[in-house]
Amino acid sequence: MSSPYIEKAEAAILHTYNRYPVVFDHGEGVHLYDVDGKEYLDFGAGIAVQSLGYNHKAYTKALKDQIDKLTHISNLYYTVPMMEAAEKVVKASGMSRVFFTNSGTEAIEGALKVAKKYAYEQDGKADHEIIAMNHSFHGRSLGALSVTGNEHYQAPFKPLLPGVRFADFNDLESVKAQVTEKTCAVILETIQGEGGIYPATEEFLKGVKALCEERDILLILDEIQCGMGRTGYMFAWQEYGVMPDIMTCAKAIGCGVPVGAFVLGEKAARGSLKPGDHGTTYGGNPFVCAAVSKVFDLYEEEHILEHVLRVGDYLTGRLNELVQKYEFLKERRGKGMIQGLEVTGRPVGEIVNHALENGLVLMTAGNNVLRFVPPLVITEEDVDCMLEKLQKSF
Ligand SMILES: *Cc1c(COP(=O)(O)O)cnc(C)c1O
């Protein structure tokens, strides 16, 4: 039944994705159902978005209630959901100000603009440089692509933003080697996601923070994938005790509605963007902000962080067992519910295809990593069930 939909979709949609041959219809909790009614256990969460699981009743009610009231009014006015969502982001992060965007990519764009404007305010010059990491991923717009350390993604679109220098993740000396008097920001993911699930070491993150403070460089931490509770901390940097000057969020912050944010510490909030410097028509409209606001409430009510720490430990242990058991699994990386298994000698795409046939939704990262970013509400039983389906797929 699904094949006519696939054919029609392929006839009308620009072919920028090699999609898996499945047509999803609806979801319930940690399960997805395709148009043929087949059930799938979901360990992808729509790329680390659906933290609360599918069709969460309190969440969908909040959205429906807001639709009946007001979905959009622009940033020329105040709304209560905007105020509430902003307050909750500020409280959860301990940071100072938030700007809501429509995507992660736009949050990155905003963060880069904040850093450039901050440096401009300091020295009046417009020649500032940004240090980014090899194997990073920050998005596909020209600005975000400029700081994405992936030659394959960048090549056709050059010239990109000038003044971006690349260093190696978890190699402090390589970052220091790229610092000049023009450097205005260092941008990195607290845990590299698309690049293959590489958590920053504590030494590296603290070292970069100290370097940034010493040279009055802004530290941008991209928490788009690893944030919002995925590590058992609301934001992954909180475990390290390294607060960035600018944080970017998206993915799970809205649990399924298109919303992102860049969040500024006191210094960046005070010394950068002013009225007229940045804007968005949709960004932070009452509909998406009602979602953000409800997401923060539900994380608290359902003790999501404690749950992730507990079940994440279980997932870690079980994945470690797999690495022991299978020769072709090289290592496990990650924390909590953002985990990767590095595979050698066989294509990960094939394993993911078999998993799909066996009713398990998995994703890849890099070119040889199986990625596990399930809804944060999975239980130990779901982990066991996943492992059964996964091993069948090997
Ligand atoms: C997904 C992602 C982005 C881009 O977010 P979009 O919402 O797809 O624009 C940026 N950074 C990281 C770390 C991501 O995982």
mmCIF file of C-alpha atoms and ligand atoms in Angstrom:
data_model
loop_
_atom_site.group_PDB
_atom_site.id
_atom_site.type_symbol
_atom_site.label_atom_id
_atom_site.label_comp_id
_atom_site.label_asym_id
_atom_site.label_seq_id
_atom_site.Cartn_x
_atom_site.Cartn_y
_atom_site.Cartn_z
ATOM 1 C CA MET A 1 0.000 0.000 0.000
ATOM 2 C CA SER A 2 2.859 2.398 0.778
ATOM 3 C CA SER A 3 4.521 2.205 -2.637
ATOM 4 C CA PRO A 4 2.051 4.445 -4.560
ATOM 5 C CA TYR A 5 2.647 7.183 -1.954
ATOM 6 C CA ILE A 6 6.386 6.829 -2.356
ATOM 7 C CA GLU A 7 6.153 7.013 -6.125
ATOM 8 C CA LYS A 8 3.959 10.109 -5.979
ATOM 9 C CA ALA A 9 6.184 11.776 -3.401
ATOM 10 C CA GLU A 10 9.264 11.118 -5.494
ATOM 11 C CA ALA A 11 7.506 12.632 -8.501
ATOM 12 C CA ALA A 12 6.831 15.921 -6.687
ATOM 13 C CA ILE A 13 9.471 16.422 -3.997
ATOM 14 C CA LEU A 14 12.983 17.603 -4.768
ATOM 15 C CA HIS A 15 15.309 14.680 -4.367
ATOM 16 C CA THR A 16 17.641 15.913 -1.617
ATOM 17 C CA TYR A 17 17.148 12.909 0.660
ATOM 18 C CA ASN A 18 17.507 9.193 0.034
ATOM 19 C CA ARG A 19 14.505 8.311 2.134
ATOM 20 C CA TYR A 20 13.864 4.930 3.718
ATOM 21 C CA PRO A 21 11.007 3.125 1.965
ATOM 22 C CA VAL A 22 8.419 3.637 4.677
ATOM 23 C CA VAL A 23 5.382 5.934 4.871
ATOM 24 C CA PHE A 24 4.629 6.801 8.488
ATOM 25 C CA ASP A 25 1.096 7.540 9.483
ATOM 26 C CA HIS A 26 0.978 8.115 13.227
ATOM 27 C CA GLY A 27 2.744 7.554 16.502
ATOM 28 C CA GLU A 28 1.818 6.593 20.030
ATOM 29 C CA GLY A 29 4.302 6.760 22.894
ATOM 30 C CA VAL A 30 7.578 5.246 21.681
ATOM 31 C CA HIS A 31 5.959 3.508 18.709
ATOM 32 C CA LEU A 32 5.341 4.563 15.128
ATOM 33 C CA TYR A 33 2.846 3.075 12.680
ATOM 34 C CA ASP A 34 3.114 3.124 8.902
ATOM 35 C CA VAL A 35 0.206 3.379 6.470
ATOM 36 C CA ASP A 36 -0.011 -0.423 6.366
ATOM 37 C CA GLY A 37 -0.463 -0.523 10.141
ATOM 38 C CA LYS A 38 2.944 -2.030 10.863
ATOM 39 C CA GLU A 39 4.380 -1.088 14.269
ATOM 40 C CA TYR A 40 7.908 0.216 14.802
ATOM 41 C CA LEU A 41 9.846 0.840 17.998
ATOM 42 C CA ASP A 42 11.373 4.262 17.582
ATOM 43 C CA PHE A 43 14.990 4.944 18.554
ATOM 44 C CA GLY A 44 15.332 7.980 16.304
ATOM 45 C CA ALA A 45 12.660 10.367 17.624
ATOM 46 C CA GLY A 46 12.540 12.194 14.296
ATOM 47 C CA ILE A 47 16.253 13.049 14.750
ATOM 48 C CA ALA A 48 16.285 13.662 18.498
ATOM 49 C CA VAL A 49 13.122 15.765 18.464
ATOM 50 C CA GLN A 50 10.257 13.776 19.962
ATOM 51 C CA SER A 51 11.543 13.583 23.540
ATOM 52 C CA LEU A 52 8.138 13.110 25.111
ATOM 53 C CA GLY A 53 7.091 10.383 22.697
ATOM 54 C CA TYR A 54 4.293 10.575 20.164
ATOM 55 C CA ASN A 55 0.779 11.807 20.787
ATOM 56 C CA HIS A 56 1.523 12.915 24.332
ATOM 57 C CA LYS A 57 -1.930 13.938 25.511
ATOM 58 C CA ALA A 58 -1.041 16.928 27.723
ATOM 59 C CA TYR A 59 1.321 18.247 25.061
ATOM 60 C CA THR A 60 -1.123 17.939 22.170
ATOM 61 C CA LYS A 61 -3.874 19.512 24.301
ATOM 62 C CA ALA A 62 -1.688 22.546 24.974
ATOM 63 C CA LEU A 63 -1.115 22.903 21.223
ATOM 64 C CA LYS A 64 -4.791 22.504 20.373
ATOM 65 C CA ASP A 65 -5.806 25.065 23.005
ATOM 66 C CA GLN A 66 -3.320 27.565 21.600
ATOM 67 C CA ILE A 67 -4.495 26.971 18.010
ATOM 68 C CA ASP A 68 -7.990 27.973 19.102
ATOM 69 C CA LYS A 69 -6.671 31.198 20.609
ATOM 70 C CA LEU A 70 -3.878 32.571 18.422
ATOM 71 C CA THR A 71 -1.175 30.929 16.318
ATOM 72 C CA HIS A 72 0.691 33.922 14.943
ATOM 73 C CA ILE A 73 0.880 37.669 15.448
ATOM 74 C CA SER A 74 4.560 38.583 14.664
ATOM 75 C CA ASN A 75 7.298 39.909 16.868
ATOM 76 C CA LEU A 76 5.907 43.441 16.800
ATOM 77 C CA TYR A 77 3.773 42.509 19.824
ATOM 78 C CA TYR A 78 4.013 40.621 23.105
ATOM 79 C CA THR A 79 2.213 37.369 23.793
ATOM 80 C CA VAL A 80 1.861 35.369 27.006
ATOM 81 C CA PRO A 81 3.261 32.098 25.536
ATOM 82 C CA MET A 82 6.363 33.985 24.331
ATOM 83 C CA MET A 83 6.882 35.421 27.813
ATOM 84 C CA GLU A 84 6.357 32.035 29.487
ATOM 85 C CA ALA A 85 8.602 30.096 27.107
ATOM 86 C CA ALA A 86 11.388 32.678 27.419
ATOM 87 C CA GLU A 87 11.195 32.651 31.220
ATOM 88 C CA LYS A 88 11.473 28.865 31.278
ATOM 89 C CA VAL A 89 14.489 28.757 28.935
ATOM 90 C CA VAL A 90 16.244 31.432 30.990
ATOM 91 C CA LYS A 91 15.477 29.660 34.265
ATOM 92 C CA ALA A 92 16.557 26.213 33.043
ATOM 93 C CA SER A 93 19.834 27.505 31.587
ATOM 94 C CA GLY A 94 20.704 30.185 34.145
ATOM 95 C CA MET A 95 21.480 32.378 31.149
ATOM 96 C CA SER A 96 20.189 35.855 30.464
ATOM 97 C CA ARG A 97 18.164 36.361 27.265
ATOM 98 C CA VAL A 98 16.603 34.239 24.541
ATOM 99 C CA PHE A 99 15.693 34.808 20.880
ATOM 100 C CA PHE A 100 13.344 32.252 19.317
ATOM 101 C CA THR A 101 13.979 31.030 15.769
ATOM 102 C CA ASN A 102 12.244 28.583 13.412
ATOM 103 C CA SER A 103 15.016 26.018 13.230
ATOM 104 C CA GLY A 104 18.407 25.025 14.522
ATOM 105 C CA THR A 105 20.122 26.459 11.490
ATOM 106 C CA GLU A 106 18.608 29.862 12.175
ATOM 107 C CA ALA A 107 19.687 29.632 15.805
ATOM 108 C CA ILE A 108 23.250 29.150 14.524
ATOM 109 C CA GLU A 109 22.885 32.115 12.170
ATOM 110 C CA GLY A 110 21.756 34.252 15.097
ATOM 111 C CA ALA A 111 24.591 33.037 17.303
ATOM 112 C CA LEU A 112 27.168 33.938 14.641
ATOM 113 C CA LYS A 113 25.641 37.381 14.247
ATOM 114 C CA VAL A 114 25.726 37.931 18.014
ATOM 115 C CA ALA A 115 29.423 37.070 18.089
ATOM 116 C CA LYS A 116 30.263 39.322 15.151
ATOM 117 C CA LYS A 117 28.274 42.239 16.536
ATOM 118 C CA TYR A 118 29.829 41.781 19.976
ATOM 119 C CA ALA A 119 33.339 42.023 18.540
ATOM 120 C CA TYR A 120 32.314 44.964 16.340
ATOM 121 C CA GLU A 121 31.056 46.813 19.424
ATOM 122 C CA GLN A 122 34.425 46.152 21.085
ATOM 123 C CA ASP A 123 36.820 47.383 18.400
ATOM 124 C CA GLY A 124 34.697 48.947 15.638
ATOM 125 C CA LYS A 125 36.173 46.595 13.046
ATOM 126 C CA ALA A 126 34.294 44.279 10.709
ATOM 127 C CA ASP A 127 36.876 41.599 10.006
ATOM 128 C CA HIS A 128 36.264 39.064 12.721
ATOM 129 C CA GLU A 129 37.000 35.375 12.582
ATOM 130 C CA ILE A 130 35.293 32.301 13.951
ATOM 131 C CA ILE A 131 36.878 29.039 14.997
ATOM 132 C CA ALA A 132 34.813 25.919 14.283
ATOM 133 C CA MET A 133 35.522 22.193 14.552
ATOM 134 C CA ASN A 134 36.289 19.542 11.995
ATOM 135 C CA HIS A 135 33.484 16.962 11.679
ATOM 136 C CA SER A 136 30.980 19.383 13.184
ATOM 137 C CA PHE A 137 27.442 19.922 11.999
ATOM 138 C CA HIS A 138 25.589 23.198 12.450
ATOM 139 C CA GLY A 139 23.129 23.346 9.556
ATOM 140 C CA ARG A 140 22.732 23.927 5.832
ATOM 141 C CA SER A 141 22.245 27.661 5.333
ATOM 142 C CA LEU A 142 25.311 29.462 3.995
ATOM 143 C CA GLY A 143 26.300 30.830 7.405
ATOM 144 C CA ALA A 144 25.742 27.595 9.308
ATOM 145 C CA LEU A 145 27.395 25.628 6.500
ATOM 146 C CA SER A 146 30.440 27.877 6.785
ATOM 147 C CA VAL A 147 31.091 26.578 10.304
ATOM 148 C CA THR A 148 30.199 22.973 9.458
ATOM 149 C CA GLY A 149 33.460 21.042 9.189
ATOM 150 C CA ASN A 150 32.454 18.776 6.354
ATOM 151 C CA GLU A 151 34.157 19.318 3.008
ATOM 152 C CA HIS A 152 31.561 17.269 1.141
ATOM 153 C CA TYR A 153 28.706 19.512 2.359
ATOM 154 C CA GLN A 154 30.667 22.704 1.726
ATOM 155 C CA ALA A 155 32.373 22.126 -1.612
ATOM 156 C CA PRO A 156 29.621 23.059 -4.113
ATOM 157 C CA PHE A 157 28.662 26.226 -2.240
ATOM 158 C CA LYS A 158 31.957 28.046 -1.916
ATOM 159 C CA PRO A 159 32.893 30.777 -1.373
ATOM 160 C CA LEU A 160 31.300 30.624 2.071
ATOM 161 C CA LEU A 161 31.700 33.046 4.998
ATOM 162 C CA PRO A 162 35.253 34.335 5.095
ATOM 163 C CA GLY A 163 37.291 34.113 8.285
ATOM 164 C CA VAL A 164 36.263 30.663 9.485
ATOM 165 C CA ARG A 165 39.130 28.545 10.760
ATOM 166 C CA PHE A 166 38.844 24.886 11.654
ATOM 167 C CA ALA A 167 40.366 23.091 14.624
ATOM 168 C CA ASP A 168 40.138 19.512 15.872
ATOM 169 C CA PHE A 169 37.443 18.637 18.386
ATOM 170 C CA ASN A 170 38.883 17.581 21.756
ATOM 171 C CA ASP A 171 42.287 19.003 20.829
ATOM 172 C CA LEU A 172 42.796 22.221 22.778
ATOM 173 C CA GLU A 173 46.181 22.980 21.218
ATOM 174 C CA SER A 174 44.636 22.889 17.743
ATOM 175 C CA VAL A 175 42.091 25.510 18.868
ATOM 176 C CA LYS A 176 44.800 27.707 20.386
ATOM 177 C CA ALA A 177 46.723 27.477 17.116
ATOM 178 C CA GLN A 178 43.794 29.088 15.249
ATOM 179 C CA VAL A 179 43.303 32.054 17.606
ATOM 180 C CA THR A 180 44.227 35.458 16.208
ATOM 181 C CA GLU A 181 43.506 38.996 17.390
ATOM 182 C CA LYS A 182 40.462 38.853 15.080
ATOM 183 C CA THR A 183 38.836 35.788 16.644
ATOM 184 C CA CYS A 184 35.353 36.616 17.930
ATOM 185 C CA ALA A 185 33.943 33.170 18.662
ATOM 186 C CA VAL A 186 34.603 29.484 19.048
ATOM 187 C CA ILE A 187 31.668 27.311 18.062
ATOM 188 C CA LEU A 188 31.297 23.645 18.919
ATOM 189 C CA GLU A 189 28.762 20.990 19.775
ATOM 190 C CA THR A 190 28.987 19.851 23.400
ATOM 191 C CA ILE A 191 28.517 16.391 21.926
ATOM 192 C CA GLN A 192 29.176 16.118 18.215
ATOM 193 C CA GLY A 193 26.026 14.514 16.805
ATOM 194 C CA GLU A 194 25.969 14.130 13.025
ATOM 195 C CA GLY A 195 29.751 13.725 13.019
ATOM 196 C CA GLY A 196 29.457 10.406 14.870
ATOM 197 C CA ILE A 197 28.501 10.989 18.557
ATOM 198 C CA TYR A 198 31.683 12.345 20.130
ATOM 199 C CA PRO A 199 31.254 13.949 23.573
ATOM 200 C CA ALA A 200 33.619 16.797 24.417
ATOM 201 C CA THR A 201 36.123 15.822 27.065
ATOM 202 C CA GLU A 202 35.932 17.831 30.263
ATOM 203 C CA GLU A 203 39.526 18.941 29.816
ATOM 204 C CA PHE A 204 38.793 20.224 26.311
ATOM 205 C CA LEU A 205 35.597 22.081 27.163
ATOM 206 C CA LYS A 206 37.099 23.702 30.254
ATOM 207 C CA GLY A 207 40.240 24.553 28.310
ATOM 208 C CA VAL A 208 38.289 26.221 25.500
ATOM 209 C CA LYS A 209 36.210 28.146 28.041
ATOM 210 C CA ALA A 210 39.351 29.416 29.815
ATOM 211 C CA LEU A 211 40.910 30.373 26.481
ATOM 212 C CA CYS A 212 37.764 32.280 25.492
ATOM 213 C CA GLU A 213 37.653 34.162 28.787
ATOM 214 C CA GLU A 214 41.310 35.067 28.570
ATOM 215 C CA ARG A 215 40.992 36.456 25.026
ATOM 216 C CA ASP A 216 37.448 37.907 25.298
ATOM 217 C CA ILE A 217 36.205 35.444 22.685
ATOM 218 C CA LEU A 218 32.589 34.260 22.855
ATOM 219 C CA LEU A 219 32.019 30.549 23.377
ATOM 220 C CA ILE A 220 29.078 29.209 21.354
ATOM 221 C CA LEU A 221 27.845 25.771 22.395
ATOM 222 C CA ASP A 222 25.521 24.083 19.927
ATOM 223 C CA GLU A 223 23.063 22.115 22.069
ATOM 224 C CA ILE A 224 20.591 21.545 19.257
ATOM 225 C CA GLN A 225 20.940 17.764 19.352
ATOM 226 C CA CYS A 226 22.538 16.995 22.720
ATOM 227 C CA GLY A 227 20.517 19.488 24.777
ATOM 228 C CA MET A 228 17.003 19.349 26.220
ATOM 229 C CA GLY A 229 17.652 16.518 28.622
ATOM 230 C CA ARG A 230 19.233 14.020 26.263
ATOM 231 C CA THR A 231 22.274 13.528 28.507
ATOM 232 C CA GLY A 232 20.302 13.593 31.754
ATOM 233 C CA TYR A 233 21.068 17.302 32.160
ATOM 234 C CA MET A 234 18.753 19.899 30.663
ATOM 235 C CA PHE A 235 21.744 21.148 28.686
ATOM 236 C CA ALA A 236 24.779 18.939 28.130
ATOM 237 C CA TRP A 237 27.197 21.696 29.238
ATOM 238 C CA GLN A 238 25.627 21.705 32.709
ATOM 239 C CA GLU A 239 27.299 18.383 33.457
ATOM 240 C CA TYR A 240 30.690 19.979 32.699
ATOM 241 C CA GLY A 241 29.897 23.186 34.591
ATOM 242 C CA VAL A 242 30.927 25.154 31.502
ATOM 243 C CA MET A 243 28.336 27.810 30.699
ATOM 244 C CA PRO A 244 28.662 29.172 27.163
ATOM 245 C CA ASP A 245 28.268 32.823 26.213
ATOM 246 C CA ILE A 246 25.815 31.728 23.542
ATOM 247 C CA MET A 247 23.850 28.488 23.367
ATOM 248 C CA THR A 248 21.834 27.245 20.417
ATOM 249 C CA CYS A 249 18.774 25.021 20.868
ATOM 250 C CA ALA A 250 16.217 23.451 18.547
ATOM 251 C CA LYS A 251 15.089 19.852 17.892
ATOM 252 C CA ALA A 252 13.545 18.723 21.218
ATOM 253 C CA ILE A 253 12.854 22.224 22.534
ATOM 254 C CA GLY A 254 9.494 22.138 20.744
ATOM 255 C CA CYS A 255 9.050 18.340 20.562
ATOM 256 C CA GLY A 256 7.706 18.471 17.025
ATOM 257 C CA VAL A 257 6.859 22.070 16.186
ATOM 258 C CA PRO A 258 9.491 24.028 14.253
ATOM 259 C CA VAL A 259 11.235 26.159 16.840
ATOM 260 C CA GLY A 260 14.779 26.890 17.894
ATOM 261 C CA ALA A 261 16.482 29.468 20.034
ATOM 262 C CA PHE A 262 19.729 31.203 20.679
ATOM 263 C CA VAL A 263 20.288 31.966 24.325
ATOM 264 C CA LEU A 264 22.740 34.552 25.580
ATOM 265 C CA GLY A 265 24.674 34.981 28.779
ATOM 266 C CA GLU A 266 24.836 38.420 30.393
ATOM 267 C CA LYS A 267 27.930 39.579 28.481
ATOM 268 C CA ALA A 268 26.633 38.675 25.009
ATOM 269 C CA ALA A 269 23.133 39.928 25.824
ATOM 270 C CA ARG A 270 24.433 43.309 26.945
ATOM 271 C CA GLY A 271 27.089 43.882 24.309
ATOM 272 C CA SER A 272 25.627 42.768 21.010
ATOM 273 C CA LEU A 273 22.342 42.806 19.069
ATOM 274 C CA LYS A 274 20.162 45.915 19.394
ATOM 275 C CA PRO A 275 16.747 46.745 17.881
ATOM 276 C CA GLY A 276 17.044 46.470 14.107
ATOM 277 C CA ASP A 277 19.985 44.054 14.133
ATOM 278 C CA HIS A 278 18.026 40.822 13.802
ATOM 279 C CA GLY A 279 14.494 39.613 13.217
ATOM 280 C CA THR A 280 12.116 36.895 12.081
ATOM 281 C CA THR A 281 8.439 36.885 11.141
ATOM 282 C CA TYR A 282 7.439 33.510 12.529
ATOM 283 C CA GLY A 283 10.122 33.056 15.178
ATOM 284 C CA GLY A 284 8.685 32.535 18.653
ATOM 285 C CA ASN A 285 5.070 32.824 17.644
ATOM 286 C CA PRO A 286 2.458 31.931 20.279
ATOM 287 C CA PHE A 287 1.846 28.493 18.783
ATOM 288 C CA VAL A 288 5.436 27.265 18.983
ATOM 289 C CA CYS A 289 6.020 29.022 22.289
ATOM 290 C CA ALA A 290 3.001 27.276 23.815
ATOM 291 C CA ALA A 291 4.759 24.045 22.804
ATOM 292 C CA VAL A 292 8.114 25.097 24.291
ATOM 293 C CA SER A 293 6.456 26.208 27.481
ATOM 294 C CA LYS A 294 4.567 22.928 27.838
ATOM 295 C CA VAL A 295 7.696 20.902 27.081
ATOM 296 C CA PHE A 296 9.535 22.493 30.015
ATOM 297 C CA ASP A 297 6.539 21.887 32.307
ATOM 298 C CA LEU A 298 6.269 18.254 31.276
ATOM 299 C CA TYR A 299 9.993 17.612 31.726
ATOM 300 C CA GLU A 300 9.543 18.716 35.324
ATOM 301 C CA GLU A 301 6.254 16.922 35.982
ATOM 302 C CA GLU A 302 7.508 13.672 34.492
ATOM 303 C CA HIS A 303 11.013 13.875 36.022
ATOM 304 C CA ILE A 304 12.531 13.406 32.573
ATOM 305 C CA LEU A 305 16.110 14.194 33.621
ATOM 306 C CA GLU A 306 16.144 11.601 36.419
ATOM 307 C CA HIS A 307 14.556 9.107 34.044
ATOM 308 C CA VAL A 308 17.220 9.722 31.380
ATOM 309 C CA LEU A 309 20.017 9.273 33.903
ATOM 310 C CA ARG A 310 18.572 5.946 35.039
ATOM 311 C CA VAL A 311 17.471 4.422 31.726
ATOM 312 C CA GLY A 312 20.453 6.020 29.962
ATOM 313 C CA ASP A 313 22.776 4.104 32.312
ATOM 314 C CA TYR A 314 20.933 0.935 31.436
ATOM 315 C CA LEU A 315 21.203 1.664 27.704
ATOM 316 C CA THR A 316 24.930 2.387 28.118
ATOM 317 C CA GLY A 317 25.474 -0.932 29.885
ATOM 318 C CA ARG A 318 23.536 -2.927 27.326
ATOM 319 C CA LEU A 319 25.332 -1.266 24.385
ATOM 320 C CA ASN A 320 28.679 -1.991 26.063
ATOM 321 C CA GLU A 321 27.669 -5.657 26.216
ATOM 322 C CA LEU A 322 27.031 -5.607 22.468
ATOM 323 C CA VAL A 323 30.498 -4.184 21.810
ATOM 324 C CA GLN A 324 31.932 -7.080 23.847
ATOM 325 C CA LYS A 325 29.849 -9.588 21.935
ATOM 326 C CA TYR A 326 30.282 -8.514 18.304
ATOM 327 C CA GLU A 327 33.635 -8.239 16.595
ATOM 328 C CA PHE A 328 32.400 -5.639 14.059
ATOM 329 C CA LEU A 329 31.277 -3.207 16.781
ATOM 330 C CA LYS A 330 34.349 -1.127 17.500
ATOM 331 C CA GLU A 331 33.174 1.101 20.332
ATOM 332 C CA ARG A 332 30.286 2.787 22.061
ATOM 333 C CA ARG A 333 30.284 6.551 22.513
ATOM 334 C CA GLY A 334 27.874 9.021 24.040
ATOM 335 C CA LYS A 335 25.927 9.730 27.192
ATOM 336 C CA GLY A 336 22.416 9.094 28.439
ATOM 337 C CA MET A 337 20.149 8.897 25.426
ATOM 338 C CA ILE A 338 22.519 10.150 22.767
ATOM 339 C CA GLN A 339 24.645 7.137 21.960
ATOM 340 C CA GLY A 340 26.551 5.758 19.025
ATOM 341 C CA LEU A 341 28.026 2.388 18.096
ATOM 342 C CA GLU A 342 30.926 2.541 15.683
ATOM 343 C CA VAL A 343 30.737 -0.230 13.106
ATOM 344 C CA THR A 344 33.683 -1.585 11.124
ATOM 345 C CA GLY A 345 33.703 -3.713 8.021
ATOM 346 C CA ARG A 346 30.027 -3.487 7.186
ATOM 347 C CA PRO A 347 27.773 -0.690 5.947
ATOM 348 C CA VAL A 348 25.663 0.835 8.716
ATOM 349 C CA GLY A 349 22.942 1.691 6.219
ATOM 350 C CA GLU A 350 22.324 -2.010 5.665
ATOM 351 C CA ILE A 351 21.864 -2.635 9.384
ATOM 352 C CA VAL A 352 19.422 0.274 9.597
ATOM 353 C CA ASN A 353 17.460 -1.124 6.635
ATOM 354 C CA HIS A 354 17.238 -4.545 8.270
ATOM 355 C CA ALA A 355 16.199 -2.899 11.536
ATOM 356 C CA LEU A 356 13.376 -1.131 9.746
ATOM 357 C CA GLU A 357 12.201 -4.455 8.320
ATOM 358 C CA ASN A 358 12.287 -5.808 11.874
ATOM 359 C CA GLY A 359 10.194 -2.932 13.171
ATOM 360 C CA LEU A 360 12.941 -0.778 14.659
ATOM 361 C CA VAL A 361 13.650 2.821 13.637
ATOM 362 C CA LEU A 362 17.335 3.650 13.953
ATOM 363 C CA MET A 363 19.544 6.349 12.494
ATOM 364 C CA THR A 364 23.139 6.597 11.431
ATOM 365 C CA ALA A 365 25.726 9.281 12.179
ATOM 366 C CA GLY A 366 28.956 9.972 10.347
ATOM 367 C CA ASN A 367 29.483 7.187 7.842
ATOM 368 C CA ASN A 368 29.990 4.247 10.172
ATOM 369 C CA VAL A 369 28.004 4.887 13.331
ATOM 370 C CA LEU A 370 24.650 3.549 14.493
ATOM 371 C CA ARG A 371 22.948 6.377 16.334
ATOM 372 C CA PHE A 372 20.540 5.932 19.239
ATOM 373 C CA VAL A 373 18.496 9.041 20.042
ATOM 374 C CA PRO A 374 15.174 7.630 21.283
ATOM 375 C CA PRO A 375 12.294 9.497 22.861
ATOM 376 C CA LEU A 376 13.487 10.255 26.400
ATOM 377 C CA VAL A 377 10.534 8.373 27.860
ATOM 378 C CA ILE A 378 11.727 4.898 26.799
ATOM 379 C CA THR A 379 11.885 2.273 29.533
ATOM 380 C CA GLU A 380 14.349 -0.533 30.290
ATOM 381 C CA GLU A 381 11.903 -2.915 28.550
ATOM 382 C CA ASP A 382 12.041 -0.760 25.405
ATOM 383 C CA VAL A 383 15.842 -0.965 25.516
ATOM 384 C CA ASP A 384 15.656 -4.761 25.748
ATOM 385 C CA CYS A 385 13.170 -4.900 22.897
ATOM 386 C CA MET A 386 15.389 -2.633 20.782
ATOM 387 C CA LEU A 387 18.417 -4.870 21.414
ATOM 388 C CA GLU A 388 16.507 -7.948 20.360
ATOM 389 C CA LYS A 389 15.432 -6.329 17.084
ATOM 390 C CA LEU A 390 18.898 -4.863 16.535
ATOM 391 C CA GLN A 391 20.695 -8.185 16.960
ATOM 392 C CA LYS A 392 18.215 -9.795 14.600
ATOM 393 C CA SER A 393 19.190 -7.085 12.117
ATOM 394 C CA PHE A 394 22.907 -7.876 12.397
HETATM 395 C C1 LIG B 1 20.108 19.330 13.559
HETATM 396 C C2 LIG B 1 21.236 20.168 13.965
HETATM 397 C C3 LIG B 1 21.378 21.490 13.488
HETATM 398 C C4 LIG B 1 20.447 22.086 12.470
HETATM 399 O O1 LIG B 1 19.154 22.189 12.968
HETATM 400 P P1 LIG B 1 17.927 22.315 11.924
HETATM 401 O O2 LIG B 1 16.731 22.444 12.823
HETATM 402 O O3 LIG B 1 17.939 21.097 11.094
HETATM 403 O O4 LIG B 1 18.135 23.544 11.143
HETATM 404 C C5 LIG B 1 22.425 22.237 13.985
HETATM 405 N N1 LIG B 1 23.286 21.751 14.882
HETATM 406 C C6 LIG B 1 23.175 20.483 15.357
HETATM 407 C C7 LIG B 1 24.142 19.991 16.382
HETATM 408 C C8 LIG B 1 22.161 19.658 14.895
HETATM 409 O O5 LIG B 1 22.081 18.394 15.347
#
